CSV table of C-alpha atoms in Angstrom, one decimal:
chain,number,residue,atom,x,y,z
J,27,UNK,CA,-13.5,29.6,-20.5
J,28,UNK,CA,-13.7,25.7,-19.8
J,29,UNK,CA,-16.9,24.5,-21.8
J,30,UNK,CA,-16.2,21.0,-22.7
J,31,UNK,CA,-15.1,17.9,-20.8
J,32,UNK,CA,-12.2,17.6,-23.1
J,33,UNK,CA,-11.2,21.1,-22.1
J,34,UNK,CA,-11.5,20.6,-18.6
J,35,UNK,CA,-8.9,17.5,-18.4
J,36,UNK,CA,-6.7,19.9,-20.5
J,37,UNK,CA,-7.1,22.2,-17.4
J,38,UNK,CA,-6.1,19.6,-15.3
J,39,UNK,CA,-3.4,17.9,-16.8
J,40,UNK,CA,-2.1,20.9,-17.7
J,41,UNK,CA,-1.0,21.9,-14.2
J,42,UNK,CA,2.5,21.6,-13.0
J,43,UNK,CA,2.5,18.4,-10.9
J,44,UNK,CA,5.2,19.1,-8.2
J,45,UNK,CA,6.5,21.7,-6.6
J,46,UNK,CA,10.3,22.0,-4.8
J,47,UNK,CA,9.0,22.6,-1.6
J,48,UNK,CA,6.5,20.5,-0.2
J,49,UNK,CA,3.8,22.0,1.9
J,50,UNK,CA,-0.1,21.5,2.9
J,51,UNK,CA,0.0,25.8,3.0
J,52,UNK,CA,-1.3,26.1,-0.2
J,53,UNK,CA,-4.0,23.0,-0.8
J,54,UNK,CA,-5.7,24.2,3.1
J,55,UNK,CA,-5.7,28.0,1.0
J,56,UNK,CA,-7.7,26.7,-1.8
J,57,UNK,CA,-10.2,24.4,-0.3
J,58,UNK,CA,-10.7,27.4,2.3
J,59,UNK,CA,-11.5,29.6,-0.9
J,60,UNK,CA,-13.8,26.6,-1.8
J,61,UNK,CA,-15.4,26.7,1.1
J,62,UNK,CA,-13.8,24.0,3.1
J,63,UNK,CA,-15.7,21.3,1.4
J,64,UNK,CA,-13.6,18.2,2.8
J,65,UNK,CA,-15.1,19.1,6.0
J,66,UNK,CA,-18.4,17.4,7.7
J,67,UNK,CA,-17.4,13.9,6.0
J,68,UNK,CA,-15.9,10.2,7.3
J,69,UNK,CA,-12.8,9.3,6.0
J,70,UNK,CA,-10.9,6.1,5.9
J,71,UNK,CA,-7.5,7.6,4.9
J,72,UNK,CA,-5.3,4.8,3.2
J,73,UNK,CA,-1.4,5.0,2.0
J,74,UNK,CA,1.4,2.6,1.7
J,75,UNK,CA,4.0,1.4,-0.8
J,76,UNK,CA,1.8,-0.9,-2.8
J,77,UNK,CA,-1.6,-2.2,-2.0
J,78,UNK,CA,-4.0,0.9,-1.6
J,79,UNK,CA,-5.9,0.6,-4.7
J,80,UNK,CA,-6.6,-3.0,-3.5
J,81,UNK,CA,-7.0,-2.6,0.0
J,82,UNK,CA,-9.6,0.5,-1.5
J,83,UNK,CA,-11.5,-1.9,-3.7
J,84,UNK,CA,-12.6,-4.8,-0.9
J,85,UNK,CA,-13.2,-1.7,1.7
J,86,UNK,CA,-15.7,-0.7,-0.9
J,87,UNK,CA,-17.4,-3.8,-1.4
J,88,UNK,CA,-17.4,-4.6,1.9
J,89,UNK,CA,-19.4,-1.4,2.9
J,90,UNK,CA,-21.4,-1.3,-0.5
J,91,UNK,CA,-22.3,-5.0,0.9
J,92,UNK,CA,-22.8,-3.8,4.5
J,93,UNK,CA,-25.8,-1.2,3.1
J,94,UNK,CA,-23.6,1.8,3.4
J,95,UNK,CA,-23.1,5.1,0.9
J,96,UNK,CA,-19.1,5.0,-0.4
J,97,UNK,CA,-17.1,7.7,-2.0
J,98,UNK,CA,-13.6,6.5,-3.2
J,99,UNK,CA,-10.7,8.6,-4.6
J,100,UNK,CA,-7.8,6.5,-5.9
J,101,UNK,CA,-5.1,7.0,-8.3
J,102,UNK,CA,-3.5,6.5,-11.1
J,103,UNK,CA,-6.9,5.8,-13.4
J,104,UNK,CA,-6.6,2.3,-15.6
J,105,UNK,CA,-9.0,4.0,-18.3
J,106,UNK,CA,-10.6,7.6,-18.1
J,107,UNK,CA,-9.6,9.7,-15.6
J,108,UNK,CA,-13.6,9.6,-13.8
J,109,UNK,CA,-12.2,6.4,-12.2
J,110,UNK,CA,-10.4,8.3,-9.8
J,111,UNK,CA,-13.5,9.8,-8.1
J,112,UNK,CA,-16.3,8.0,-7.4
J,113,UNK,CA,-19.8,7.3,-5.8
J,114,UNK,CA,-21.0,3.9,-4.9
J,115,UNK,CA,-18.6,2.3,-7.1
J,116,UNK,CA,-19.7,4.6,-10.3
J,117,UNK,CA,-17.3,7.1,-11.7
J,118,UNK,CA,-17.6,10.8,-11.7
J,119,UNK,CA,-20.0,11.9,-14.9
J,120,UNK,CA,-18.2,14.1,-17.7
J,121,UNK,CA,-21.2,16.8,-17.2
J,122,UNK,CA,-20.3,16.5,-13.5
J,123,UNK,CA,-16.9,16.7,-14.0
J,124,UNK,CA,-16.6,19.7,-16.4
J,125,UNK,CA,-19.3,21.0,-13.7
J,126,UNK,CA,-16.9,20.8,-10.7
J,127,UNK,CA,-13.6,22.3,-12.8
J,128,UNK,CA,-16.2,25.5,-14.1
J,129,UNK,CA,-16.4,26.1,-10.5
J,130,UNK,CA,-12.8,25.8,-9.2
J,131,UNK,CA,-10.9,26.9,-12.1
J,132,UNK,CA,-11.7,30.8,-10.7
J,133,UNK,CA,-10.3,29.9,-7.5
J,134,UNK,CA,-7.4,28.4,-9.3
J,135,UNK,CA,-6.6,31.2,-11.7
J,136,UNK,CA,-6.8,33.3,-8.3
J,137,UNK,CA,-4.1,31.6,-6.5
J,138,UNK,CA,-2.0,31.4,-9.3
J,139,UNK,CA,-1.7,35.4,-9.3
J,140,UNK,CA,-1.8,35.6,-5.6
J,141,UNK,CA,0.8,32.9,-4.3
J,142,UNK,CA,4.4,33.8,-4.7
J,143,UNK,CA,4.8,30.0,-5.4
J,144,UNK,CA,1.7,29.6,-7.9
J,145,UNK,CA,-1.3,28.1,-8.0
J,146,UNK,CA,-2.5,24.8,-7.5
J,147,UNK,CA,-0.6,21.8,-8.3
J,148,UNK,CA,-2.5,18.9,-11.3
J,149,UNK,CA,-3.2,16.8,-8.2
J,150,UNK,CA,-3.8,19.4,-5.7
J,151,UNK,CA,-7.0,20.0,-8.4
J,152,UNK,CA,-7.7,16.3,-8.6
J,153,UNK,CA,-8.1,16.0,-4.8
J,154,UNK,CA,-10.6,19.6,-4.7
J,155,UNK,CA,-12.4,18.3,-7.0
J,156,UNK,CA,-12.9,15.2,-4.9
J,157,UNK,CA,-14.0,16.9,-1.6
J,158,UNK,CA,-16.4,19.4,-3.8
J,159,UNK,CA,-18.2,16.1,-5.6
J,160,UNK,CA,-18.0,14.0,-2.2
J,161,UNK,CA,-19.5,17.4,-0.4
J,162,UNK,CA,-22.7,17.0,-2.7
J,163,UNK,CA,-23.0,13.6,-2.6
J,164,UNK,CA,-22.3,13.0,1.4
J,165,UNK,CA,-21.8,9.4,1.2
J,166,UNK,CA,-21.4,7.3,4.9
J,167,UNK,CA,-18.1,7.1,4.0
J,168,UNK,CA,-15.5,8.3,2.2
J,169,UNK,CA,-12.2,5.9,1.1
J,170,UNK,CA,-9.2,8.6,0.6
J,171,UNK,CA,-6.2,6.7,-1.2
J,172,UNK,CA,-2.9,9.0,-0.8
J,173,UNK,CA,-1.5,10.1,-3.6
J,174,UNK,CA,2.5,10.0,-2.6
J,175,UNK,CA,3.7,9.6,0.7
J,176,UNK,CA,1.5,11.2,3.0
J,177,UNK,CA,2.9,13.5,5.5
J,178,UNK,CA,2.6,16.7,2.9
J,179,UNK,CA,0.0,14.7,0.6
J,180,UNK,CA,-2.8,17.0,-0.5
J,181,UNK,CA,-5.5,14.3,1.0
J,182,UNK,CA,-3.9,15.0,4.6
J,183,UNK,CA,-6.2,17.5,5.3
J,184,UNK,CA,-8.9,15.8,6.9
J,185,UNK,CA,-9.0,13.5,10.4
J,186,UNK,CA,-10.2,10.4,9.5
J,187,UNK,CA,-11.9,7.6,11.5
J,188,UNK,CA,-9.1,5.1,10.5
J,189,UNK,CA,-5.6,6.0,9.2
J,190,UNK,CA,-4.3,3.2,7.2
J,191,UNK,CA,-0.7,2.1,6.3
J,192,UNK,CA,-0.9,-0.4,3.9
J,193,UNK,CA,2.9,-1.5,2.9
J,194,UNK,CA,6.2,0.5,3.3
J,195,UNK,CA,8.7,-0.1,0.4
J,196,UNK,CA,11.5,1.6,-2.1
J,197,UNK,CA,9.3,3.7,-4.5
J,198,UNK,CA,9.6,7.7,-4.5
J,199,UNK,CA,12.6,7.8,-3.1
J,200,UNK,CA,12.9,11.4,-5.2
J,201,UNK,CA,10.6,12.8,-3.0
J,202,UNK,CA,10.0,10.6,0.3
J,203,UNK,CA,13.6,9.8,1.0
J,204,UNK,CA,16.5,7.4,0.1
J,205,UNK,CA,16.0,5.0,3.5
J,206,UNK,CA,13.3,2.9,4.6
J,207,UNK,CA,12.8,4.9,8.0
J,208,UNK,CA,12.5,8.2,5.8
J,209,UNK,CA,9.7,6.7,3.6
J,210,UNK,CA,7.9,5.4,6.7
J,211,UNK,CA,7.9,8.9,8.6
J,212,UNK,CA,6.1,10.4,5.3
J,213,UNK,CA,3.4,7.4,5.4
J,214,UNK,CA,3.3,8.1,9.1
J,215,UNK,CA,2.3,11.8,8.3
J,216,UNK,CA,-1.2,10.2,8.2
J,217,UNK,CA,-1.8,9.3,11.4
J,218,UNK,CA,-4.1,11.5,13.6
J,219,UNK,CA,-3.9,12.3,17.7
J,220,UNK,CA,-6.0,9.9,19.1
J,221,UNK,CA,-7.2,8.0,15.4
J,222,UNK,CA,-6.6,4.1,15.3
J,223,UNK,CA,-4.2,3.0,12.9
J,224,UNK,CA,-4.7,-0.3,10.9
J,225,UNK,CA,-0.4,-1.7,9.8
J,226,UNK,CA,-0.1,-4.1,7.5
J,227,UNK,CA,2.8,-6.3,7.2
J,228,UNK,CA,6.0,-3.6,7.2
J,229,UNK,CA,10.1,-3.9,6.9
J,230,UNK,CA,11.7,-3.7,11.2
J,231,UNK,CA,12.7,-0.2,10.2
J,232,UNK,CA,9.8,1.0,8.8
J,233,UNK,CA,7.5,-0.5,11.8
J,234,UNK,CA,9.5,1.1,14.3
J,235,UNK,CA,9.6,4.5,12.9
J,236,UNK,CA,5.7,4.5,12.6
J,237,UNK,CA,5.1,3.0,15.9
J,238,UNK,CA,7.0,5.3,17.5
J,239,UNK,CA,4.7,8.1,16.0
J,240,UNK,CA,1.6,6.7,17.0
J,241,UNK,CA,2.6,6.4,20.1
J,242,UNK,CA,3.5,10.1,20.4
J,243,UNK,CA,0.3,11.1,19.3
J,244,UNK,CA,-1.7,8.3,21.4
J,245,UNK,CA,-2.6,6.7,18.6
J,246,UNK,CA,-4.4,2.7,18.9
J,247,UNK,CA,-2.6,0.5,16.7
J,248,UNK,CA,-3.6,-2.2,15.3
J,249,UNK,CA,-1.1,-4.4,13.6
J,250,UNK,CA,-1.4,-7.1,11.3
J,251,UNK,CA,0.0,-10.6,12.5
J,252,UNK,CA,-0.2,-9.8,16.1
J,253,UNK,CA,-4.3,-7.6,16.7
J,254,UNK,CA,-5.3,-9.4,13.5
J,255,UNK,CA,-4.3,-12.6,11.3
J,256,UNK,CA,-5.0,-14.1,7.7
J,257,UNK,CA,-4.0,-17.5,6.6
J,258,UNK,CA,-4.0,-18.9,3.5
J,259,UNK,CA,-6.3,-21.9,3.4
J,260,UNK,CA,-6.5,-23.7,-0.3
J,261,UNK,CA,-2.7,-24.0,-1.3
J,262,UNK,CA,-1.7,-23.3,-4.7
J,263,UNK,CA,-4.4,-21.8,-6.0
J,264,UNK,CA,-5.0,-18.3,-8.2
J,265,UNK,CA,-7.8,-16.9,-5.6
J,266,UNK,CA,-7.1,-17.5,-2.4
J,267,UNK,CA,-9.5,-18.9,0.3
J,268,UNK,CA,-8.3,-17.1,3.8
J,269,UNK,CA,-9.4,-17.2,6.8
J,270,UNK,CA,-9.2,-14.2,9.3
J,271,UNK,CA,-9.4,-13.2,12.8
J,272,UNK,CA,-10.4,-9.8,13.7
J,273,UNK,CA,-11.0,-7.7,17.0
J,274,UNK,CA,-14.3,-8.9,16.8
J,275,UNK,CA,-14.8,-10.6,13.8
J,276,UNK,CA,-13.7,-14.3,14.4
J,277,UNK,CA,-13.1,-17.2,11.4
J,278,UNK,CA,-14.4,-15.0,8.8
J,279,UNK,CA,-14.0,-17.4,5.5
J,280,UNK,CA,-14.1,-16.4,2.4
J,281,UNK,CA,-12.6,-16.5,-1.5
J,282,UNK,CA,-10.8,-13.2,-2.8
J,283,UNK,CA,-12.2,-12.0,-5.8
J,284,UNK,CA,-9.2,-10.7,-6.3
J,285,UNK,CA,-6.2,-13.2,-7.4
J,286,UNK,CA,-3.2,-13.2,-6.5
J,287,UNK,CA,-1.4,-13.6,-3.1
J,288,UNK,CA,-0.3,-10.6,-2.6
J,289,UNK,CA,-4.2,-9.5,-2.1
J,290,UNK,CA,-4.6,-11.7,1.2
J,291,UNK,CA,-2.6,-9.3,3.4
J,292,UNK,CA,-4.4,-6.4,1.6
J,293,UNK,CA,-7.9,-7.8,2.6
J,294,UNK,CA,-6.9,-8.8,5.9
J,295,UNK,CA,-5.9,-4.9,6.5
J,296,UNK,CA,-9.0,-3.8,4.6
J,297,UNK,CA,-11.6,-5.7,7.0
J,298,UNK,CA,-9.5,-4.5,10.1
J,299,UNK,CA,-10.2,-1.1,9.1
J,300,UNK,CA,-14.2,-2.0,7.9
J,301,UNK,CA,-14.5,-3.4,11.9
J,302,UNK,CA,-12.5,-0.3,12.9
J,303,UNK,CA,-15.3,1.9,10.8
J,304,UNK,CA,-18.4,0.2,12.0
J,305,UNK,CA,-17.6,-0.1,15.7
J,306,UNK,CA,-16.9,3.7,16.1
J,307,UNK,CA,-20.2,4.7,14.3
J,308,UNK,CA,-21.9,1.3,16.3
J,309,UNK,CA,-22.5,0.2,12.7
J,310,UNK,CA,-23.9,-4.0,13.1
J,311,UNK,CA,-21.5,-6.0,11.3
J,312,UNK,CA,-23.0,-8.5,9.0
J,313,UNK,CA,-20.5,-11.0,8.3
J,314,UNK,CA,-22.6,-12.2,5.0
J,315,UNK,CA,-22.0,-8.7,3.9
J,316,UNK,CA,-18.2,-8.6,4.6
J,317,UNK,CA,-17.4,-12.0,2.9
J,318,UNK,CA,-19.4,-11.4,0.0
J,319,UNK,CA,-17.8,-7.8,-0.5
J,320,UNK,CA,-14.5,-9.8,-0.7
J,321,UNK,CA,-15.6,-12.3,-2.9
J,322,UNK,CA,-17.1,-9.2,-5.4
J,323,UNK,CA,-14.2,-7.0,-5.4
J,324,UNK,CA,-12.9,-6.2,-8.7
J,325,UNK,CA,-10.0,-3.8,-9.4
J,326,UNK,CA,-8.6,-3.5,-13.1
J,327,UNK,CA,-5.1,-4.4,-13.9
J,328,UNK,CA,-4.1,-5.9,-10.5
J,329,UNK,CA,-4.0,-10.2,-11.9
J,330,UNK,CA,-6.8,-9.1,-14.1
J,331,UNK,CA,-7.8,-11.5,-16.3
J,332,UNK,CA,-8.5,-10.2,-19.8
J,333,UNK,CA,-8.1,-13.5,-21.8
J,334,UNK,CA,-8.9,-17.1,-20.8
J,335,UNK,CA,-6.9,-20.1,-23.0
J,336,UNK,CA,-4.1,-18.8,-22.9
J,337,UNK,CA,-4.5,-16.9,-20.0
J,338,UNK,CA,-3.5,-13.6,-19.7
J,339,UNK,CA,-2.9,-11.4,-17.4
J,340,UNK,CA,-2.3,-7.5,-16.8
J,341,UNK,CA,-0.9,-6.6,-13.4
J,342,UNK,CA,0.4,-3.1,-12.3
J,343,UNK,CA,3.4,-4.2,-10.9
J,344,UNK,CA,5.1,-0.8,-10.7
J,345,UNK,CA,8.3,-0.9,-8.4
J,346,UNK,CA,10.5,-3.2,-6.8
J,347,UNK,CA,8.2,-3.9,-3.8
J,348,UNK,CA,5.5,-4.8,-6.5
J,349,UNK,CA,7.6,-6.8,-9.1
J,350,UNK,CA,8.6,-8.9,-5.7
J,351,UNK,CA,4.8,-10.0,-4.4
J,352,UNK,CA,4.0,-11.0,-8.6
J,353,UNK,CA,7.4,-13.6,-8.0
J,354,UNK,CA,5.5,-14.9,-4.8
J,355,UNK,CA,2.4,-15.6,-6.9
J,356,UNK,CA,4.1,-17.0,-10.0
J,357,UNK,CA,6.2,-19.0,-7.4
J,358,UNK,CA,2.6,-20.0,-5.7
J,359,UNK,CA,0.0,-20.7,-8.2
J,360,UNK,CA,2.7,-20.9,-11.8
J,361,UNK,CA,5.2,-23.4,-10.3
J,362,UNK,CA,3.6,-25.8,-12.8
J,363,UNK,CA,3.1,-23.8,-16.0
J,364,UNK,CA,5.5,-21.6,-18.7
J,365,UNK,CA,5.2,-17.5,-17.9
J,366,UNK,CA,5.6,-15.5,-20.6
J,367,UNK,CA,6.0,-11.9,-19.2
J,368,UNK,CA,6.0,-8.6,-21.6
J,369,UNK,CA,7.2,-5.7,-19.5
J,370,UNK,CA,8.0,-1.7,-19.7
J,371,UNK,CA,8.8,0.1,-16.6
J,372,UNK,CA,9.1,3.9,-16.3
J,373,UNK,CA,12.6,5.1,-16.4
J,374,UNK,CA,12.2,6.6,-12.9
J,375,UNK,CA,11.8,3.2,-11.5
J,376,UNK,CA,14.7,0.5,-10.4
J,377,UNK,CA,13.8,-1.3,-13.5
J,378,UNK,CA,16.8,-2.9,-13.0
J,379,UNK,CA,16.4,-4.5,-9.7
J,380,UNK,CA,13.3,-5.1,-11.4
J,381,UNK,CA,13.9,-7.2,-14.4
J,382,UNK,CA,16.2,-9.1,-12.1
J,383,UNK,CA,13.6,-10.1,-10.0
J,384,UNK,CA,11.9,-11.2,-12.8
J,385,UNK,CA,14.9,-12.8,-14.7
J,386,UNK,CA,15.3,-15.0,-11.8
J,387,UNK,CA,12.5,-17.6,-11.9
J,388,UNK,CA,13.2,-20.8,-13.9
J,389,UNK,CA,9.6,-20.9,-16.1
J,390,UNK,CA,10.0,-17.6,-17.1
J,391,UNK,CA,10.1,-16.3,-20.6
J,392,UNK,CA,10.9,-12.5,-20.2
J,393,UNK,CA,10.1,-9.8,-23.2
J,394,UNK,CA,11.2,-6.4,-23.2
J,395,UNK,CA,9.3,-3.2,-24.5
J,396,UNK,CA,8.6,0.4,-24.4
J,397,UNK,CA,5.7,2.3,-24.6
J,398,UNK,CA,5.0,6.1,-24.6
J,399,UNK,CA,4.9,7.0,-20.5
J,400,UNK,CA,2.3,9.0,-19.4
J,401,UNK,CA,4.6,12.6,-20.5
J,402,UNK,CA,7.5,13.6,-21.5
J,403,UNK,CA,8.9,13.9,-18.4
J,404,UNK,CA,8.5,10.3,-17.0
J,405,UNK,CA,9.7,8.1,-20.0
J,406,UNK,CA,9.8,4.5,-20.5
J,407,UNK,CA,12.9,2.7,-19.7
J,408,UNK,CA,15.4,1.7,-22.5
J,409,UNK,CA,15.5,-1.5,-20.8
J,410,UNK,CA,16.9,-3.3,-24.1
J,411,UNK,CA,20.6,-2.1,-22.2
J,412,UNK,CA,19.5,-3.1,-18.7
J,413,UNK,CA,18.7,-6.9,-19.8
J,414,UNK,CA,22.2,-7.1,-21.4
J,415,UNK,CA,23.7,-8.6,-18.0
J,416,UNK,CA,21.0,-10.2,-16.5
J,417,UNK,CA,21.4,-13.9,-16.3
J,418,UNK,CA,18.2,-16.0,-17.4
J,419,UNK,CA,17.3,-19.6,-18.3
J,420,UNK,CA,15.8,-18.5,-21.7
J,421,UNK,CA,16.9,-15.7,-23.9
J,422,UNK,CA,15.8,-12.6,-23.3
J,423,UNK,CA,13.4,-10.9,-26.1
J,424,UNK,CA,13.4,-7.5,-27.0
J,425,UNK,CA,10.3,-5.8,-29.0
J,426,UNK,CA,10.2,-2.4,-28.7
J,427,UNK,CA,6.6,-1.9,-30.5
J,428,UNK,CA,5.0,-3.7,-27.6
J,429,UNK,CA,1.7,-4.2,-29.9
J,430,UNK,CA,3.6,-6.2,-32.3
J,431,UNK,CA,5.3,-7.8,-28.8
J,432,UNK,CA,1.7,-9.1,-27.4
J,433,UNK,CA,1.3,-11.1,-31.1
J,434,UNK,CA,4.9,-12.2,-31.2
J,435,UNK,CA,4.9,-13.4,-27.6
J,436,UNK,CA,1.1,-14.9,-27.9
J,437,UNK,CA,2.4,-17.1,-31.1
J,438,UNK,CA,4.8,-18.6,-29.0
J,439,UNK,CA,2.5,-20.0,-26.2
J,440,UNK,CA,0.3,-23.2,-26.2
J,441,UNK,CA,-3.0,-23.5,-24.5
J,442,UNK,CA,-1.8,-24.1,-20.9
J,443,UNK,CA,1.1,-21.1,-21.1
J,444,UNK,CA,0.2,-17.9,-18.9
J,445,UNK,CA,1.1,-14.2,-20.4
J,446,UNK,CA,1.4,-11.8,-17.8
J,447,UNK,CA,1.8,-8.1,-19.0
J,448,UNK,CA,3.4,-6.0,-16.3
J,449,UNK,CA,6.1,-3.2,-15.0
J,450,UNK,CA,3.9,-0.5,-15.1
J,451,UNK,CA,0.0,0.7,-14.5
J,452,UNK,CA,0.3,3.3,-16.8
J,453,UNK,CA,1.2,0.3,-19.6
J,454,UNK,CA,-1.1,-2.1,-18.2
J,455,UNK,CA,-3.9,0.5,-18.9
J,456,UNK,CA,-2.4,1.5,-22.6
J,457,UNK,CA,-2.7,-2.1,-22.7
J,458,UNK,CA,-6.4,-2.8,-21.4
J,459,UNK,CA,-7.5,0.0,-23.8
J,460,UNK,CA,-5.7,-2.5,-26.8
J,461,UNK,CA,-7.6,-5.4,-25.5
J,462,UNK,CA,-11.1,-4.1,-24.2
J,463,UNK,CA,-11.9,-1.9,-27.3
């Protein structure tokens, strides 16, 4: 018997969280035993590469602003694990929580002794939980971030109102495929017959593979660059002012509360799909709302700043696609100043591509770490042997206690220096906890 919040994340995280055959069979099973609570609700239904949690946080703003009722479901958490599931912006509440699991850990136990493969998988649980809380609450909409992939993704039970494709880049290649085409036709699994699809800016191979499924299932698609546009309006600056032209919306100006430039594609894609939203529910847009949900936005440990002189930074970077839009911003807005950068990168990631990436700037100063991975089964990186190679202006540091690492590196930065901390959000948030308690 689960009678504690504790014990209920136990439950959770207990779970198995793959499976070797993927399938939707099972996760339609349970929510049918649940009752089919995902049903009766409007979705915006986000993946891509890189991008959704961001893309997730000025949609929410944007619609908080706009007067409307937002769920959210995102992933991985930064802090507590309520952050994945939320209402209006607040997180789920531990009675709430341990609420929800009393209730589906029958149906779980039920499946497990029932289904030749086994119950439920950790994130099959996650996402139930989601629809059952979302199913009480009935907000106006609800913002579904994909867990991996897409096509076989326990969220891809539902038809939303927009399907959204953020980014398509090398991550998962374990389970999505090793090409960029085969990645693409798991995002792709998203798309509904008839459902407009917003695209953000993709690799040739990747675009054509996805256009060619929404038009098989007569899907509207609207593409950024060539339905929509974003330019970048203030130069080398940390928040970028843009300006963007929608279907509708026209010179919508604004400053990202988010940093960083990698967000201005992200909220170009995220008031596509807001315009996309309204004008299918004949929702008025307010364009005060919309540019002061952008301004507002705030998403921990993407360019979040958590210390001022020096500044520092902790940014989720988490794969190659990721590492590559942080080098466009220190490129951008650091040009002028020495980076110190502390990083520790799962050893399931191309850390090595990574590092290179990295290693290749000219005001860089790169530190190497470790830190405990979020199981036993996805370890840090020994990256100590993957910097032995890489060429780089300034010797390469290696600190494997990456506590002692953040004191070492800080003592050797003046005033006007930058740290960023970076190569994984599981890090970033052991990190934040370090900083923030």
């Amino acid at each position: 018997m689960i009678k504690t919040y504790d014990e209920a994340l136990s439950f959770i995280h207990g779970r198995t969280q793959f499976k070797k055959i993927p399938t939707l069979t099972r996760m339609k099973r349970f929510l049918a035993e649940l009752g089919n609570p995902q049903e009766g609700l409007k979705y915006i239904h986000v993946t891509g590469t890189n991008g959704k949690g961001s893309t997730v946080a000025m949609m929410r703003s944007a619609l908080l602003e706009s007067g409307l009722t937002v769920g959210s479901f995102t992933s991985p958490f930064i802090t507590r694990f309520n952050e994945r599931i939320e209402y209006n912006g607040i997180p789920i509440s531990d009675d709430d929580l341990l609420r929800l699991v009393q209730k589906i850990a029958p149906f779980v136990k039920k499946l497990d002794d029932t289904l030749e493969t086994g119950g439920p998988t950790e994130f099959e649980i996650d996402t139930a939980l989601m629809f059952c809380y979302m199913a009480e609450k009935k907000p106006d909409v609800v913002l579904l971030e994909v867990g991996i992939g897409g096509l076989y993704d326990s969220t891809n039970v539902i038809t939303p109102v927009v399907s959204v494709i953020t980014t398509v880049g090398w991550d998962h290649m374990k389970y999505l495929g090793n090409t960029l085409t085969k990645i693409a036709s798991q995002k792709a699994g998203i798309i509904k017959k008839g459902v407009p699809v917003v695209l953000g800016a993709l690799p040739i191979e990747a675009r054509e593979t996805i256009l060619a499924d929404a038009k098989e299932k007569k899907s509207p698609v609207f593409e950024l660059g060539k339905d929509f546009t974003v330019h970048k309006l203030n130069g080398h600056q940390f928040h970028a002012k843009i300006r963007y032209q929608g279907k509708n919306l026209k010179k919508i100006e604004t400053i990202l509360g988010l940093p960083g430039d990698y967000q201005i594609e992200n909220a170009a894609v995220a008031l596509m799909a807001v315009e996309l939203f309204m004008e299918k529910h004949e929702l008025a847009i307010d364009r005060r709302a919309l540019i002061a949900g952008l301004e507002n936005a705030a998403w921990p440990g993407r360019l979040e700043e958590i210390n001022t002189t020096p500044l520092v930074l902790l940014d989720g970077a988490h794969n190659l696609p990721g590492i590559q839009a942080l080098v466009h911003t220190i490129k951008n807005d650091f040009v002028d100043r020495e980076v110190y950068l502390l990083v520790a990168i799962l050893a399931d990631k191309q850390y090595e591509l990574m590092l290179g990436e990295l290693a290749s700037l000219g005001n860089i100063h790169l530190t190497v770490t470790h830190f405990a991975g979020p199981g036993p089964k996805r370890p840090s990186a020994d990256l100590a042997k993957a910097v032995a190679d890489i060429p780089t202006k300034y010797p390469i540091q290696i600190i494997n206690d990456w506590r002692l690492g953040i004191g070492q590196v800080a003592s050797q930065m003046s005033a006007d220096d930058v740290m960023i901390i970076t190569g994984s959000l599981y890090f970033v948030s052991d990190v934040r906890k370090f900083f923030l308690n």
